[in-house]
XYZ file of C-alpha atoms in Angstrom:
597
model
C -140.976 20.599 96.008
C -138.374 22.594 97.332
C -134.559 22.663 96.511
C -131.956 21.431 98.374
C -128.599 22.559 98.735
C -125.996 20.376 100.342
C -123.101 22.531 102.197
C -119.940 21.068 103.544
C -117.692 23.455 105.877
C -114.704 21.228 106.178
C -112.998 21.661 109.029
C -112.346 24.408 111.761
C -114.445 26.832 113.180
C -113.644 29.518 111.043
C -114.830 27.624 108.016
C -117.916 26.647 110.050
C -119.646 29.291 111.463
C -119.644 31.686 108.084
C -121.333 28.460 105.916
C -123.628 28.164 108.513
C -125.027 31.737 108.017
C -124.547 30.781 104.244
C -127.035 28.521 105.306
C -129.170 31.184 106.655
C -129.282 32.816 103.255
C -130.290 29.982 101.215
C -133.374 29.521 103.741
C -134.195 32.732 102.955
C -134.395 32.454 99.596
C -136.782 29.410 99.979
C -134.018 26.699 99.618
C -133.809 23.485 101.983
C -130.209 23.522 103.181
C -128.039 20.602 104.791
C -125.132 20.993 106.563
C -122.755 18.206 106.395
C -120.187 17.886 109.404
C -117.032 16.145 109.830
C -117.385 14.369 112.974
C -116.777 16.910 115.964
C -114.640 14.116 118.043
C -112.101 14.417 115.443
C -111.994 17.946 115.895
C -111.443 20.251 118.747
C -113.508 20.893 121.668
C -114.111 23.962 120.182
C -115.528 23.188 117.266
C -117.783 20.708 119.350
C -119.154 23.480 121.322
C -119.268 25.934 117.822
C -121.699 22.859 116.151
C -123.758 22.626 119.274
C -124.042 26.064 119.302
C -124.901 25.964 115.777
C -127.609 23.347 115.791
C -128.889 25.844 118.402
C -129.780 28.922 117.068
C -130.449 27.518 113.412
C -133.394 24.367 114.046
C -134.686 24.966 110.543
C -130.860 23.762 109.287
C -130.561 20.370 108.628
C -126.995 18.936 110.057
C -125.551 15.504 109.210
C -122.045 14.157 111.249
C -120.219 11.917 108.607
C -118.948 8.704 110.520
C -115.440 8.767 111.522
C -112.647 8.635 108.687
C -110.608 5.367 108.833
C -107.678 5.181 111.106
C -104.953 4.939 108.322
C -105.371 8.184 106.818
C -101.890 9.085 107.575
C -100.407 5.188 106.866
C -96.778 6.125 106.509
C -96.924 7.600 110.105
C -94.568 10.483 109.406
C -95.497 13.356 110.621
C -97.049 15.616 108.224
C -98.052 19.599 108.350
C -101.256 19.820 109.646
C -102.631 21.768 106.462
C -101.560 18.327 104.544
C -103.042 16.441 107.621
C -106.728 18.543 106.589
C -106.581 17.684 102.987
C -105.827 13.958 103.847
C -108.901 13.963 106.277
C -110.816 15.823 103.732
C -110.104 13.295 100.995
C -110.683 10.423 102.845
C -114.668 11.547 103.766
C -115.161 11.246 99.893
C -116.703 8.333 100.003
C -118.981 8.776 103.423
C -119.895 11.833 101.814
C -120.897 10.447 98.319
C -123.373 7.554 100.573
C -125.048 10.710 102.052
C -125.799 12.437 99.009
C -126.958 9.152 97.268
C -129.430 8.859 100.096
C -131.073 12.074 99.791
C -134.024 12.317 97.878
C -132.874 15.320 95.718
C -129.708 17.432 96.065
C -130.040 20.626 93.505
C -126.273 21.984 94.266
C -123.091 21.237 96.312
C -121.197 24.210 97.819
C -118.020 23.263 98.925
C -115.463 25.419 101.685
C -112.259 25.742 99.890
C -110.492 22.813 101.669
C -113.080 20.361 100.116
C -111.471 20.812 96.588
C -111.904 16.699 96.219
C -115.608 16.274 96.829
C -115.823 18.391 93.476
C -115.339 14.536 92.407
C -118.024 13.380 94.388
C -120.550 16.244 92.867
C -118.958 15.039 89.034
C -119.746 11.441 89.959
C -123.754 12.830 90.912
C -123.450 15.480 87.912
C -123.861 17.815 90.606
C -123.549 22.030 90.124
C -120.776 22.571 92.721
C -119.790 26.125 93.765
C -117.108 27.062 96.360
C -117.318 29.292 99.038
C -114.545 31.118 99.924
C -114.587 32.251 104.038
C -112.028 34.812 103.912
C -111.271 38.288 101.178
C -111.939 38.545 97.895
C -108.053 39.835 97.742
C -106.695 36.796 99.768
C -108.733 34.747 96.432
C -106.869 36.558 93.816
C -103.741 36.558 95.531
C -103.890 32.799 95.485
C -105.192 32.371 92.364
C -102.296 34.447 90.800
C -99.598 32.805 93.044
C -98.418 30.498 91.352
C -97.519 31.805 87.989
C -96.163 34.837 90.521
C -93.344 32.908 91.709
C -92.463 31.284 88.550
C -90.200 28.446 90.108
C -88.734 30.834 93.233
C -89.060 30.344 96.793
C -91.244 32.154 99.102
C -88.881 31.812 101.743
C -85.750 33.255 98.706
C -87.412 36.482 98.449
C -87.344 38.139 101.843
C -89.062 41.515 102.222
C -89.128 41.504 98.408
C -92.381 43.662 97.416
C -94.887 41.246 94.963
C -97.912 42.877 93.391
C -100.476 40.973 92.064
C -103.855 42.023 90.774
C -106.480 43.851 92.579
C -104.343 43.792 95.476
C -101.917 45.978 97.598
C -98.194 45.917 96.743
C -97.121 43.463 99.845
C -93.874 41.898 101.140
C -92.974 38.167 99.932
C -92.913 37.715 103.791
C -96.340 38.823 104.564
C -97.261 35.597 101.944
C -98.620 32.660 104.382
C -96.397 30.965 106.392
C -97.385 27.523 104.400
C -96.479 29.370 101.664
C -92.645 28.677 102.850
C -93.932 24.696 103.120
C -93.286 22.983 99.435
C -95.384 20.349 100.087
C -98.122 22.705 101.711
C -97.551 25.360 98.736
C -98.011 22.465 95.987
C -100.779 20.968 98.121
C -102.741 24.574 98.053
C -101.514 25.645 94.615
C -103.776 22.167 93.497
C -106.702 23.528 95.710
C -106.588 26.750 93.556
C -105.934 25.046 90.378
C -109.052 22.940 91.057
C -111.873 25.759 92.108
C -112.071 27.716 88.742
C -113.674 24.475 87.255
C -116.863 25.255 89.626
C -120.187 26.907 88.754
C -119.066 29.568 90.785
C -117.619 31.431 93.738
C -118.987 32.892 96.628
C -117.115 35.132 98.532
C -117.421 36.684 101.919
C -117.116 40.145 101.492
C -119.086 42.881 99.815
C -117.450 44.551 96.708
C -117.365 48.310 98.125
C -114.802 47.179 100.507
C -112.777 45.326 98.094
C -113.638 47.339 94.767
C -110.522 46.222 93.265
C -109.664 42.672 93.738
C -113.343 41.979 93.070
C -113.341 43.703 90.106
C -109.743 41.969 89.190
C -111.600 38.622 89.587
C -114.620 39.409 87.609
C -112.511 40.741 84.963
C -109.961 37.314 84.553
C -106.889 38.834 85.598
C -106.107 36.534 88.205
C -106.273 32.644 86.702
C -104.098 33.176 83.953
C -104.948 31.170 80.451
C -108.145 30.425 82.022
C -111.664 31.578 82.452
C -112.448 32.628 85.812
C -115.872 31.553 87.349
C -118.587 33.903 88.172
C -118.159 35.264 91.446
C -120.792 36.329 93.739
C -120.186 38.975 96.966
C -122.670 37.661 99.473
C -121.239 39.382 102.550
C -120.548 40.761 104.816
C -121.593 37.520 106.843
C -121.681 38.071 110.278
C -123.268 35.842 112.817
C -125.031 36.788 115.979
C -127.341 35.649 118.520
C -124.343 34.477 120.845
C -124.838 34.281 124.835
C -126.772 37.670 125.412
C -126.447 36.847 129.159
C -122.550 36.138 129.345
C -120.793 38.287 132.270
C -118.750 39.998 130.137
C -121.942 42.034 128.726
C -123.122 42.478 132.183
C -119.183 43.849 132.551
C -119.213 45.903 130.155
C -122.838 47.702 130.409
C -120.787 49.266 133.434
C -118.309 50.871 131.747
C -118.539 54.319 129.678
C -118.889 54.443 126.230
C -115.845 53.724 123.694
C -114.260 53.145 126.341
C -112.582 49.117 126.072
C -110.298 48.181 124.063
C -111.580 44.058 123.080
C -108.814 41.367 122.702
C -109.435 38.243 121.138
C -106.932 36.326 118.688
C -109.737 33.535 117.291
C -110.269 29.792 118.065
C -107.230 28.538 117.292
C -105.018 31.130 118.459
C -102.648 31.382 121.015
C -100.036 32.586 123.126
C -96.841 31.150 124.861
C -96.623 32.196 128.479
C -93.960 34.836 128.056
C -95.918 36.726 125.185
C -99.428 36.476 127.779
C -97.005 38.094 130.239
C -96.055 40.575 127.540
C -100.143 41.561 127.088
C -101.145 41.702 130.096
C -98.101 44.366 131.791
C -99.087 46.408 128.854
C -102.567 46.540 129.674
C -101.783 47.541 133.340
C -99.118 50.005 132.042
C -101.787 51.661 129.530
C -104.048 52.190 132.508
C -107.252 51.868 130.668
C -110.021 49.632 130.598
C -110.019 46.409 128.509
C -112.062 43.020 128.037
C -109.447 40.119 127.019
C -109.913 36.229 126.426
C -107.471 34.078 126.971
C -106.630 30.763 126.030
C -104.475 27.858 127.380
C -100.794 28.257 125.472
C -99.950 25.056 123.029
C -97.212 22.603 124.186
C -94.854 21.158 121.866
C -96.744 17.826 121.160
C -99.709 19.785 119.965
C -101.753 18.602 116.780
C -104.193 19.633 114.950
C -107.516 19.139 116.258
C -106.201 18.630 120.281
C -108.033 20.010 122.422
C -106.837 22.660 125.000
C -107.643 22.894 128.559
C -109.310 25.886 130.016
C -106.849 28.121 131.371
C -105.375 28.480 134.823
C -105.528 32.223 134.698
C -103.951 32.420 138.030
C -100.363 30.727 136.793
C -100.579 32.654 133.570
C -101.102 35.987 134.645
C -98.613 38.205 136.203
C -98.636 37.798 140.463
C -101.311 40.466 141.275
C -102.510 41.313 138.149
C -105.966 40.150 137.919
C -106.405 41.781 141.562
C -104.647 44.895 140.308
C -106.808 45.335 137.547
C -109.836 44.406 138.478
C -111.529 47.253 138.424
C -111.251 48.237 134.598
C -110.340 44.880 133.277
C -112.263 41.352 132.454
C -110.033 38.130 131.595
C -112.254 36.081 130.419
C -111.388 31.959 129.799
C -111.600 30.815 126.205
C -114.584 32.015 124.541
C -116.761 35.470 124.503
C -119.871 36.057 122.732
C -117.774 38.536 119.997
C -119.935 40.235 118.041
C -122.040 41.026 120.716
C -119.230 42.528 122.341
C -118.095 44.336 119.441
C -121.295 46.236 118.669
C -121.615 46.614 122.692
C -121.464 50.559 122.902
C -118.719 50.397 125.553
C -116.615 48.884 123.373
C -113.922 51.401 121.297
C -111.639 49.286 119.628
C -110.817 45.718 118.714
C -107.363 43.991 119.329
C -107.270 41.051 116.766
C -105.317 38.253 114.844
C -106.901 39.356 111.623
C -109.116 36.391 110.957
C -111.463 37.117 108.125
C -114.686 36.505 110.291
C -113.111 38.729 112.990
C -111.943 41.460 110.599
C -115.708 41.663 108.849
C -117.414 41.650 112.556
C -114.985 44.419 113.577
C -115.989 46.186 110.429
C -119.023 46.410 110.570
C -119.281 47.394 114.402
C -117.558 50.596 113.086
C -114.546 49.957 115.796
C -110.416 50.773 114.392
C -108.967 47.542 114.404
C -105.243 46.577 116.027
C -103.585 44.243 113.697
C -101.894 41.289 115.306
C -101.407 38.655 112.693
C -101.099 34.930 113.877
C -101.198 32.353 111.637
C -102.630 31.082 107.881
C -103.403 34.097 105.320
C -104.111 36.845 108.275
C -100.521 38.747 107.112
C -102.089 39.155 104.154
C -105.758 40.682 105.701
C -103.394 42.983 107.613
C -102.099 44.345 104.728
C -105.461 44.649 103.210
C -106.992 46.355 106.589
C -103.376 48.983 107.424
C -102.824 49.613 103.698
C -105.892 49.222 101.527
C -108.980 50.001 103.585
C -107.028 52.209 106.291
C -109.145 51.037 108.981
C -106.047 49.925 111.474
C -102.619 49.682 112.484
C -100.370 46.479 112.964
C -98.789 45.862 116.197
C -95.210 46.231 115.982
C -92.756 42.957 116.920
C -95.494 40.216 115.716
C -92.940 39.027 113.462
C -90.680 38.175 116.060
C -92.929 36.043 117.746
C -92.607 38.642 120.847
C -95.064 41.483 120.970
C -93.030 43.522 123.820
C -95.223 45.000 127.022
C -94.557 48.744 125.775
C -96.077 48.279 122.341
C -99.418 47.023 123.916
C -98.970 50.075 126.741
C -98.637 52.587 123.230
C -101.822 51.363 121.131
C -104.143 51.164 123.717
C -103.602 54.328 124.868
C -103.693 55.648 121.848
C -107.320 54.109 120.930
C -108.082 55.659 124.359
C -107.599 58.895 122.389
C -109.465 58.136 119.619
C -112.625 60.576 119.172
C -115.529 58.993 120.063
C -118.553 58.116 117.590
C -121.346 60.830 117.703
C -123.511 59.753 120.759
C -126.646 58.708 118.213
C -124.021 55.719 117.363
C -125.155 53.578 120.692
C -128.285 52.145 121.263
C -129.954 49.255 123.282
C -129.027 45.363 122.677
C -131.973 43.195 122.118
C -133.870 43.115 125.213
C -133.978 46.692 125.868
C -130.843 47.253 127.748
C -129.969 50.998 126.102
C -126.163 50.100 126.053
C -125.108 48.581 122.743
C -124.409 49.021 119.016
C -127.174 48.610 117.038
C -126.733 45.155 114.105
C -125.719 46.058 111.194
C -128.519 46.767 108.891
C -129.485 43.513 105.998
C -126.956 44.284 103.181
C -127.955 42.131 100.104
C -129.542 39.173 99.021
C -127.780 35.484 98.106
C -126.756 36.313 94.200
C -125.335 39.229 92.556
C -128.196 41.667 92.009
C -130.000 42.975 94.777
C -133.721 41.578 95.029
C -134.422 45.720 95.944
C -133.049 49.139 95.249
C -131.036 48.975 98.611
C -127.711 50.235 97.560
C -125.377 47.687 99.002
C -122.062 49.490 98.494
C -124.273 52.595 100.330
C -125.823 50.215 103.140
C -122.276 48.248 103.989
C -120.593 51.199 104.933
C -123.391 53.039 106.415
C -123.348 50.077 108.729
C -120.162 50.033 109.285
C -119.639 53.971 110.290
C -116.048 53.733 108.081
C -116.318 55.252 105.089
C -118.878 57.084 102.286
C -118.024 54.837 99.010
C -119.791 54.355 95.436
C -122.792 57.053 95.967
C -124.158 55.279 93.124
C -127.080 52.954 93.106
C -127.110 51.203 89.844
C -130.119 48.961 90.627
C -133.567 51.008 88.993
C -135.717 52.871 91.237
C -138.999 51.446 91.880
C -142.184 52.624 93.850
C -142.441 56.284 91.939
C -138.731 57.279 93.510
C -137.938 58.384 89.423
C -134.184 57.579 90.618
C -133.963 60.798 92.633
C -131.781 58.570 95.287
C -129.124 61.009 95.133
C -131.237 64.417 94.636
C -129.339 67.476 95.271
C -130.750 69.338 98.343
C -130.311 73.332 97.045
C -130.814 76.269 99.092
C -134.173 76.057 100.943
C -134.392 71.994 100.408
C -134.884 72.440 96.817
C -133.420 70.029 94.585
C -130.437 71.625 92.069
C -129.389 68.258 90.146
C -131.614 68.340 87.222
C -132.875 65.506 85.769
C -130.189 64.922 83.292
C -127.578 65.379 85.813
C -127.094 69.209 85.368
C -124.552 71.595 87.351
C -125.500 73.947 90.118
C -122.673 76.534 91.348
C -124.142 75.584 94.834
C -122.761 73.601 97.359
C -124.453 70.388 97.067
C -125.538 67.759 100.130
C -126.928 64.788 99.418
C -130.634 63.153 99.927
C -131.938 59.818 99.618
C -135.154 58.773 99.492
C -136.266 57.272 102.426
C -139.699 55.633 101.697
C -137.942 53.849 98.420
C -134.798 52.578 100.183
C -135.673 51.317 103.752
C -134.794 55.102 105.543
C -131.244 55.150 105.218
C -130.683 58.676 104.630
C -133.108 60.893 105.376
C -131.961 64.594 104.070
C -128.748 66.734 103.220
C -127.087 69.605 104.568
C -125.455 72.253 102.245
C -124.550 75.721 102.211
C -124.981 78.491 99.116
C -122.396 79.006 97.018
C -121.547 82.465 98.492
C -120.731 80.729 101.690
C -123.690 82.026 103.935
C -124.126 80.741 107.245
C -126.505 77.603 106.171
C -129.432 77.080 104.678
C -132.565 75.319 105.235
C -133.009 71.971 104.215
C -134.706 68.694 104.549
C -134.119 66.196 107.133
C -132.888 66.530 110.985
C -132.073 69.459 112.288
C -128.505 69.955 112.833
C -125.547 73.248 113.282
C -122.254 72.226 111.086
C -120.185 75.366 110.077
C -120.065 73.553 105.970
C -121.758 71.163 104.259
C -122.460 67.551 105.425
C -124.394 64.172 105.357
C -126.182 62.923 108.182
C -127.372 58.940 107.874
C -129.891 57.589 109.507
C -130.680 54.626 109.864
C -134.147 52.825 110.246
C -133.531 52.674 114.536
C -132.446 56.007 114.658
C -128.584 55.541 114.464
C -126.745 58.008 112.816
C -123.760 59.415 111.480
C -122.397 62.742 110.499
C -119.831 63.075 107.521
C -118.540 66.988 106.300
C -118.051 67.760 102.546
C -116.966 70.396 100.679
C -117.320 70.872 96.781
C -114.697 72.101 94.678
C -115.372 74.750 92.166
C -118.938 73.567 90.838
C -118.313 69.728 91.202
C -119.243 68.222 94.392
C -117.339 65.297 95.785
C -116.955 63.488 99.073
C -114.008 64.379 101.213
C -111.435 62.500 103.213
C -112.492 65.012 106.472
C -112.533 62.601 108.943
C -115.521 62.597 111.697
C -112.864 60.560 113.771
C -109.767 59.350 113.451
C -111.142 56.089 112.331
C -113.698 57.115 110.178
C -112.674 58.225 106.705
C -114.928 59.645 103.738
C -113.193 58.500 100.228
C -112.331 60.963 97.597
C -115.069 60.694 94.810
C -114.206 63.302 92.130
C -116.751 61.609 89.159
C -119.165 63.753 89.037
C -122.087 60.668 87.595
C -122.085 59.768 91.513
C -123.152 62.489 92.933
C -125.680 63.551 90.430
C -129.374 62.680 90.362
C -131.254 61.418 87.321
């Protein structure tokens, strides 16, 4: 008989769509897997339409709605922050939830989003395992976790631009902290919710630990729950969902248009704009002059609450007068919703305008595209941080903080993405279906749990994928099928290899091969030059003219990618010689990963 695992999103549709391809991964692995849903009336129309949409694309999924919570969740009547108002609705599904599970004929494990910190009493009460799964960076997790003892008593609000490190994460200002973080009640409501997950089985994360070396390894390593032991945690990302409306206009829209070419704005389901800052976006756009794809949603009025729904919006009374007509040509508004990662990996599309949402941020990622930082709401601040500072794959849109992003900032970044080099032409392919115009998906990563089922290299895959950046050239999985762990053979003058065996030196200029019938094609050969600097020499792989040394990736579809290195003195290492501006090669001066053996 096969296992079951129970998984329970919570609330919101960023919490939802990520479990669901959770969900995805424990069918893979053989598992039965039940979603369990709040009950879409009491959320948005949006998350309505995200669950039917869900249901959709995933029949083998079992879903279950919850009934309705009772009416006096909130009995005092006061009004209440809605991040208060989701762990009141949360907590008061306990015992709807604990009839479900009793019902079922076996449930092997509960994995919980981290809003659902008081069904870990419904899993004690079933001696369930119960692991968490955390939707947004591994950094965002420490950060939390270390929070508390952090302040020590102060005030976020007391502290100002006040720089606070904490480990495994950037140095950032106490005001890019979480606006709830300013909240008492909401601070000592989510300082609970973090004292409460380290008593799981474990942690799942949604990331992948070559993008967030650091605060993974600060996790794994206890420095971030102090005078406790942290739980195992478990990179299962990057989890990015597909599949969306193939057909939508905007594809159609942007098959039209030349490649890299659109600049794609979209701020997440729950955010928005007031009139004056649509106003704002949209005379930048038409200042900029170049082409762009833009949803937009209906502003918020002051009675909103969490969970309203919005009506579509009347793009006619929000636009400028003339604007849509003006701009119709190299522009699409589109109402609401847009099939996103479709767009993103579209090959049209050149950069992505966004609120920093983690599910955004990974999608945009792994499309390859330079990301415009735009921060909105919850712990996005803190992503942009991570993305501007950290990973260096964006830049933050100046005035945010003052509510008011002005026309003239939009005008400068888009034109300046406009500028941006373009991808090597190999980067574009077909979208299912066999229209040649779009990004190809990114290739499978990893498996569910922490060691990959096969040699596949995930820190080498992720960013290969991506078309960012050349980390960890280490695999440290063993080399089946004959490979003898010549993954990262030397390719000498004439294709030869020059790494020995036990990792000896070469004065040559080294490239770097990969085996391709051991590890799914992913690099296929090396370029290098002689140490005395001759004008190339032969090697294995594609044929290609670079004036120095380089990598060129390939993936299984034919995609592929071209990064320049150069050794110093008789150690090789990657360098930060950028194919475009948005593309960066780390520094990797240890010479163990770049050796064969």
């Amino acid at each position: 008989m096969e296992k079951t695992v129970v998984l329970y999103p919570g609330v919101g549709v960023g919490h939802l769509v990520p479990m669901v391809e959770v969900a995805k991964l424990f069918l893979k692995h053989g598992l039965a897997v039940t979603v369990v849903l709040i009950d879409p009336q009491v959320e948005s129309t949006d998350f309505s339409a995200a669950v039917a949409r869900a249901r959709a694309s995933n029949p083998s999924v079992a879903f279950h709605v919850l009934p309705p919570p009772p009416a006096d969740s909130n009995p005092d009547g006061a009004p209440t922050h809605p991040v208060i108002q989701i762990f009141r609705l949360l907590k008061s599904m306990n015992a709807p939830l604990l009839d479900f599970l009793r019902s079922l004929p076996s449930v092997d494990a509960l994995v919980l989003d981290m809003f659902c910190v008081d069904a870990q009493d419904v899993a004690a009460e079933l001696k369930l395992p119960v692991y968490y799964f955390y939707a947004s960076a591994a950094a965002d997790l420490a950060l939390f976790f270390n929070l508390p003892s952090k302040l020590a008593g102060s005030k976020v609000k007391e502290l100002g631009d006040s720089i606070i490190t904490f480990p495994g994460v950037p140095p950032l200002k106490a005001s890019d902290l979480p606006e709830v973080t300013h909240n008492d009640e909401v601070l000592k409501a989510i300082s609970g919710m973090f004292d409460r997950m380290p008593d799981a089985n474990g942690i799942l994360i949604n990331s992948f630990e070559s993008l967030e070396t650091r605060a993974v390894r600060a996790l794994k390593d206890g420095l971030c729950v102090p005078g406790r032991a942290t739980p195992p945690v478990y990179c299962i990302g990057p989890l990015v969902s597909g599949g969306g409306d193939k057909e939508h206009e905007c594809l159609r829209w942007l098959d039209a248009q030349p490649d890299q070419s659109v600049v794609f704005l979209s701020f997440g389901s729950m955010g928005t704009f007031s009139g004056k800052q649509l106003e704002e976006i949209a005379t930048g756009l038409e200042k900029s002059g170049e082409r762009f794809l833009w949803v937009v949603r209906s502003p918020r009025n002051p009675d909103y609450k969490y969970g309203d729904s919005l009506p579509e919006p009347d793009l006619d009374a929000l636009m400028p007068e003339g604007f849509l007509e003006r701009t119709k040509d190299r522009g699409l508004v589109i109402k609401s919703w847009a099939p996103q990662v479709e767009v993103l990996r579209h090959r049209a599309t050149g950069a992505f305008m966004t609120h920093c949402g983690w599910n955004s941020t990974l999608e945009g990622i792994t499309a390859g595209l330079p990301l415009l930082c735009w921060p909105l709401y919850a712990e996005q601040k803190v992503n942009k941080v991570h993305i501007v500072e950290g990973m260096k794959l964006g830049v933050e849109m100046r005035g945010y903080n003052e509510k008011v992003v002005k026309a003239e900032e939009v005008e400068e970044k888009k034109s300046n993405c406009a500028t941006t080099a373009p991808l090597p032409p190999s980067r574009s392919r077909g979208r299912p279906g066999g229209n040649p115009s779009c990004r190809p998906p990114a290739p499978p990563l990893r498996p569910l749990l922490p060691r990959p089922a096969s040699p596949s290299g995930e820190a080498w895959q992720a960013w290969v994928a991506a078309g960012s950046t050349l980390p960890l050239l280490a695999d440290p999985q063993p080399v089946r099928d004959g490979c003898r762990r010549r993954h990262l053979a030397m390719a000498g003058p004439g294709g030869t290899a020059t790494g020995a065996p036990g990792g000896g030196r070469s004065s040559s200029r080294w490239g770097l091969g990969w085996c391709g019938s051991c590890h799914g094609g992913v690099c296929v050969g090396a370029v290098q030059r002689g140490s005395g600097g001759g004008s190339g020499s032969r090697w294995r792989g594609p044929r290609a003219a670079w004036p120095a040394a380089g990598v060129w990736l390939r993936a299984p579809d034919g995609c592929g990618w071209v990064f320049p290195l150069r050794s110093c003195g008789s150690s090789p290492r990657a360098t930060a010689v950028p194919v475009a501006p948005h593309i960066r090669v780390l520094r990797r001066r240890r010479r163990s990963h770049l050796t064969a053996g």
